mmCIF file with all atom_site columns, C-alpha atoms in Angstrom:
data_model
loop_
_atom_site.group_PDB
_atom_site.id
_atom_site.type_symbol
_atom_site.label_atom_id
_atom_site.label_alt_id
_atom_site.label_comp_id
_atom_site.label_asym_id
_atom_site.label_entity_id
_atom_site.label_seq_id
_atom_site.pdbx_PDB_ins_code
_atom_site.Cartn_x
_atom_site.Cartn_y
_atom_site.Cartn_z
_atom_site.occupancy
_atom_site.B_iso_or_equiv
_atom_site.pdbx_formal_charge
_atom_site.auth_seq_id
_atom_site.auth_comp_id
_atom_site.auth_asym_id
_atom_site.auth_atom_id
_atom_site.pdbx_PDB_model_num
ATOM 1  C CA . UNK A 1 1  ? 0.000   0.000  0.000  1.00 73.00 ? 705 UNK A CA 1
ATOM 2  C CA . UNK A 1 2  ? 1.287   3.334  -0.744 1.00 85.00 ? 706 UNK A CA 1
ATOM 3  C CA . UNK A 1 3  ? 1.950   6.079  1.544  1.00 94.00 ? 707 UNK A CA 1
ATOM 4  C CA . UNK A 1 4  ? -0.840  8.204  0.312  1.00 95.00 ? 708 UNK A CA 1
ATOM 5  C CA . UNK A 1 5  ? -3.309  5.500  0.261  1.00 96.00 ? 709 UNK A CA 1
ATOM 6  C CA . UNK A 1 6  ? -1.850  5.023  4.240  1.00 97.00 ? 710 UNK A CA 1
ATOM 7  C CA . UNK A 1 7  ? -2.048  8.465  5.249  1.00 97.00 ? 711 UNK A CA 1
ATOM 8  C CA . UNK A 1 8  ? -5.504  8.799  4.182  1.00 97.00 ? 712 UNK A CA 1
ATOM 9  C CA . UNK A 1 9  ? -6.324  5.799  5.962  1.00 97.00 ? 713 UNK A CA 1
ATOM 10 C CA . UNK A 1 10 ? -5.023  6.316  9.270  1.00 97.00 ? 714 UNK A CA 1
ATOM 11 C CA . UNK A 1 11 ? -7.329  9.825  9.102  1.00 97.00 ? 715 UNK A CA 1
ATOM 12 C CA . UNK A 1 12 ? -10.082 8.316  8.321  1.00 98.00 ? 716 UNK A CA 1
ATOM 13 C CA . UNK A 1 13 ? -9.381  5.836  10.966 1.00 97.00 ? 717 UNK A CA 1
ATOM 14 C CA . UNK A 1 14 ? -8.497  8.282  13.513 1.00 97.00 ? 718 UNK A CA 1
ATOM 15 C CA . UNK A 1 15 ? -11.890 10.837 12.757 1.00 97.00 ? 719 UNK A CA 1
ATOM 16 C CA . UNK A 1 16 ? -14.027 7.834  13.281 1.00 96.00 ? 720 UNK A CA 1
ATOM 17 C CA . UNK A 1 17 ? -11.881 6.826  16.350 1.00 96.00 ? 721 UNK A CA 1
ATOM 18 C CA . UNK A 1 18 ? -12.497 10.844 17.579 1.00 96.00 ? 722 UNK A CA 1
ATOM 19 C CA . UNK A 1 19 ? -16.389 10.308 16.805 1.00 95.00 ? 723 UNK A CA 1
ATOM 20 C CA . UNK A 1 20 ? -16.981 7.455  18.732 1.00 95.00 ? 724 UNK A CA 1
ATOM 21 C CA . UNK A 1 21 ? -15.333 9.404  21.608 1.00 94.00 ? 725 UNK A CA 1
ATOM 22 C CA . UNK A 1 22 ? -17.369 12.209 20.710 1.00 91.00 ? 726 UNK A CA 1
ATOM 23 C CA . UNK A 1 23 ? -20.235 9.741  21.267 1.00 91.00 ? 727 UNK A CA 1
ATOM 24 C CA . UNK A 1 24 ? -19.301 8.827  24.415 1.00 92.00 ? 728 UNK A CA 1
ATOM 25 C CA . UNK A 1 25 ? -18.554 11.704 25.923 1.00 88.00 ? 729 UNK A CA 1
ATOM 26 C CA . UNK A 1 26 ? -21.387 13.107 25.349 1.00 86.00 ? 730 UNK A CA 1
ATOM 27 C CA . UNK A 1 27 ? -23.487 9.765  26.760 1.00 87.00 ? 731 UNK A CA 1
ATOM 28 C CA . UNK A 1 28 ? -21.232 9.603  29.449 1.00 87.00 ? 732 UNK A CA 1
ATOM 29 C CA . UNK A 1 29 ? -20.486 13.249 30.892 1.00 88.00 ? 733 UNK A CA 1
ATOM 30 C CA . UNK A 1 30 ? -22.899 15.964 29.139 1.00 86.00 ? 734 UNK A CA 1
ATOM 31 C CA . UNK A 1 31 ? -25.684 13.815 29.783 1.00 86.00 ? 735 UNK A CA 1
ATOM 32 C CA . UNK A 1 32 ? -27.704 14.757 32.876 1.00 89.00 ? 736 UNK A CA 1
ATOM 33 C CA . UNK A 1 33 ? -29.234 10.950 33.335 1.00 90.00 ? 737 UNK A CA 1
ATOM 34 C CA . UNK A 1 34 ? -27.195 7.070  33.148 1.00 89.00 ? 738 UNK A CA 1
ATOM 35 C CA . UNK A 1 35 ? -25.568 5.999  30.435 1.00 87.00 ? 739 UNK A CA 1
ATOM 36 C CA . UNK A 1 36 ? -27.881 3.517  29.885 1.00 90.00 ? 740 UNK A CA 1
ATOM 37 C CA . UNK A 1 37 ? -31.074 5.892  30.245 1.00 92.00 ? 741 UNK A CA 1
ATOM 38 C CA . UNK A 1 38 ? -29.840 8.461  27.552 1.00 91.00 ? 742 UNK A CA 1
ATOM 39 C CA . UNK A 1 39 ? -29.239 5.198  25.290 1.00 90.00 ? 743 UNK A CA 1
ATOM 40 C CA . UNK A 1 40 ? -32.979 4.361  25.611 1.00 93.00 ? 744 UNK A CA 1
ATOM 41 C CA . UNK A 1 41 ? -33.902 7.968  25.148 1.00 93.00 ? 745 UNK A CA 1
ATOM 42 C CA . UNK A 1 42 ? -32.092 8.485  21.908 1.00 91.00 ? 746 UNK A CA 1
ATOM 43 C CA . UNK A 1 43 ? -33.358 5.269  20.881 1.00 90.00 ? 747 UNK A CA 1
ATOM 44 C CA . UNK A 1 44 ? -36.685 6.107  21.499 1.00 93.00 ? 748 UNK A CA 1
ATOM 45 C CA . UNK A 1 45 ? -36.566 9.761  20.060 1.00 90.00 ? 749 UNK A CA 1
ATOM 46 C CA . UNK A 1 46 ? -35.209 8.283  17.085 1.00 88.00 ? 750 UNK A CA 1
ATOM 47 C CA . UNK A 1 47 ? -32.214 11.049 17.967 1.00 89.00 ? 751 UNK A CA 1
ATOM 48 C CA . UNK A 1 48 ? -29.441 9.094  16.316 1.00 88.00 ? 752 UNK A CA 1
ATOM 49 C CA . UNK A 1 49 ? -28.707 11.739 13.710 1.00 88.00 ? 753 UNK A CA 1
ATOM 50 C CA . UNK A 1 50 ? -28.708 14.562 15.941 1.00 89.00 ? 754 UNK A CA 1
ATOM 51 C CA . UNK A 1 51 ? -25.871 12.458 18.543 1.00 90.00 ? 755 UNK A CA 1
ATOM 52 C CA . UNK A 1 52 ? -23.714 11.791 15.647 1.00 89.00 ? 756 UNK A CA 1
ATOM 53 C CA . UNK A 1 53 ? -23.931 14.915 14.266 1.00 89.00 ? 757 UNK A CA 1
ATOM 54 C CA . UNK A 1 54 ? -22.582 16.328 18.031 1.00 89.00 ? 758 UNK A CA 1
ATOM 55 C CA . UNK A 1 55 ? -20.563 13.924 17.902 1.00 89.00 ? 759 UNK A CA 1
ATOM 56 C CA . UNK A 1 56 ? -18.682 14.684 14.874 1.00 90.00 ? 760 UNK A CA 1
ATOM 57 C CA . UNK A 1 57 ? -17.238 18.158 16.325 1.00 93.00 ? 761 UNK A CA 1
ATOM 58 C CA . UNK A 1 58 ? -13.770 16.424 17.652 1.00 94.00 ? 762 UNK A CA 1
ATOM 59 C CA . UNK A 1 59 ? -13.358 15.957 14.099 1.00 95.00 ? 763 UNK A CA 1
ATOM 60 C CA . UNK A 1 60 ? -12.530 19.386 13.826 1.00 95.00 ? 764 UNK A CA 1
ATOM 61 C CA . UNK A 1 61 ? -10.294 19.351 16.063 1.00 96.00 ? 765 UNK A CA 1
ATOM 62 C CA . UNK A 1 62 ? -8.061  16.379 14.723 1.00 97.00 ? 766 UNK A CA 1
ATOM 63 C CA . UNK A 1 63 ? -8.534  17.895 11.210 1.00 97.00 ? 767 UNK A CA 1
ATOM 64 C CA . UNK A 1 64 ? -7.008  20.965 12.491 1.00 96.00 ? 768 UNK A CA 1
ATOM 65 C CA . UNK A 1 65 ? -4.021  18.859 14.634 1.00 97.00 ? 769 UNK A CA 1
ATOM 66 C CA . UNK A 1 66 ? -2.874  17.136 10.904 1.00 97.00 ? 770 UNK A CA 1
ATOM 67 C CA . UNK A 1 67 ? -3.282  20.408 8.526  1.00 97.00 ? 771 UNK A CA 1
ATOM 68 C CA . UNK A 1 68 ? -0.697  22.523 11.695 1.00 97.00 ? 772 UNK A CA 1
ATOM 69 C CA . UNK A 1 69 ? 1.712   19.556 11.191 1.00 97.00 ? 773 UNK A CA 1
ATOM 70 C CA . UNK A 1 70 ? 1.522   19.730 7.705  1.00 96.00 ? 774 UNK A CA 1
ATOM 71 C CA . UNK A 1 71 ? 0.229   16.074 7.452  1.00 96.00 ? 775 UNK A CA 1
ATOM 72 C CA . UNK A 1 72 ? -2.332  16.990 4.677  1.00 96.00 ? 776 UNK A CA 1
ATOM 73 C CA . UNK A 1 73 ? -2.842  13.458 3.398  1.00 96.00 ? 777 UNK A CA 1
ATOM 74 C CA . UNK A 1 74 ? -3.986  11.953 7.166  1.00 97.00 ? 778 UNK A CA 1
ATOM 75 C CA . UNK A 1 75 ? -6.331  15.713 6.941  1.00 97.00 ? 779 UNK A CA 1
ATOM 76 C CA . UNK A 1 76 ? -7.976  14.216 3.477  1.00 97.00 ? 780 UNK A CA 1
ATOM 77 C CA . UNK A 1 77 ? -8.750  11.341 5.379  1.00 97.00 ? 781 UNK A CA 1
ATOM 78 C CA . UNK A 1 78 ? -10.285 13.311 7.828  1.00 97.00 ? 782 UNK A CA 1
ATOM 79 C CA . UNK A 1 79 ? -12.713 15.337 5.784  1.00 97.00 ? 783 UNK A CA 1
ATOM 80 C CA . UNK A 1 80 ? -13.384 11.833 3.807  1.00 97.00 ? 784 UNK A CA 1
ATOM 81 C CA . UNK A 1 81 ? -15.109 10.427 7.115  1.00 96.00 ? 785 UNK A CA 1
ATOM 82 C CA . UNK A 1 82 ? -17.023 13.723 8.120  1.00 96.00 ? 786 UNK A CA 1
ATOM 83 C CA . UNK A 1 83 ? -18.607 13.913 4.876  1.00 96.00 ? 787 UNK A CA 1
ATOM 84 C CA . UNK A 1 84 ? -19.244 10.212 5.178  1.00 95.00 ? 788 UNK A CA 1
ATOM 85 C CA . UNK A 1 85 ? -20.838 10.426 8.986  1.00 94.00 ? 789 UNK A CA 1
ATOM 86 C CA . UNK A 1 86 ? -22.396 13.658 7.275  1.00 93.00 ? 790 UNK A CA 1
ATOM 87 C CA . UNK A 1 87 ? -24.404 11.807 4.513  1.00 94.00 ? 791 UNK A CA 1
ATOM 88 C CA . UNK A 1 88 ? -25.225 9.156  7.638  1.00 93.00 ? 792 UNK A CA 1
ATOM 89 C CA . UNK A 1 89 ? -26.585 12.040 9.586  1.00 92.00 ? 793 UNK A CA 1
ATOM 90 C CA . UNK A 1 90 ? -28.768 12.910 6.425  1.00 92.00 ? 794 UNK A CA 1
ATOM 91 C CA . UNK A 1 91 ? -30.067 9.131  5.686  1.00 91.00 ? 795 UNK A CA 1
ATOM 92 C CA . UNK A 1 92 ? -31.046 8.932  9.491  1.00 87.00 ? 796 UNK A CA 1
ATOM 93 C CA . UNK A 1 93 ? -32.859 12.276 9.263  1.00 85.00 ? 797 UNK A CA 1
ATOM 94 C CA . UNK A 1 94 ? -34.908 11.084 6.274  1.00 85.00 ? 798 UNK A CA 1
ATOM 95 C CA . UNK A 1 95 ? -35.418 7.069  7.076  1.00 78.00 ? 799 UNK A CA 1
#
């Protein structure tokens, strides 16, 4: 595998590695009820858009982190798994 191909990779696996944390934090610490609770309350709001879509913001972050170092490939890679938990957000808005 090429470098590029690796770069881009490791972003994209590192941007959905920051969303599930994203995910959690939010379940875990800016939730005011149990983890379990808020589970059963996005579940039943059908809120699983709106929680990824919060949970996509780290993203920024780590998108950020690679372009400063100059590490522009892992930063494609990045902006390749927003867009993709983007179009998820959309899909779960509409189905």
């Amino acid at each position: 595998m090429g470098t590029v191909k690796k770069d881009i990779l490791i972003g994209f696996l590192v941007a959905l590695f920051a969303t599930f944390g994203g995910v959690f934090l939010y379940l875990e610490y800016f939730s005011k009820f149990s983890f379990d609770d808020t589970l059963k309350m996005i579940e039943e709001g059908k809120l699983y858009g709106k929680v990824l879509s919060l949970a996509a913001i780290p993203n920024l972050f780590v998108f950020f982190i690679f372009i400063k170092k100059k590490q522009d490939n892992k930063a494609k890679g990045v902006l390749f798994a927003t867009i993709l938990i983007a179009l998820t957000t959309l899909l779960l808005k509409f189905f």
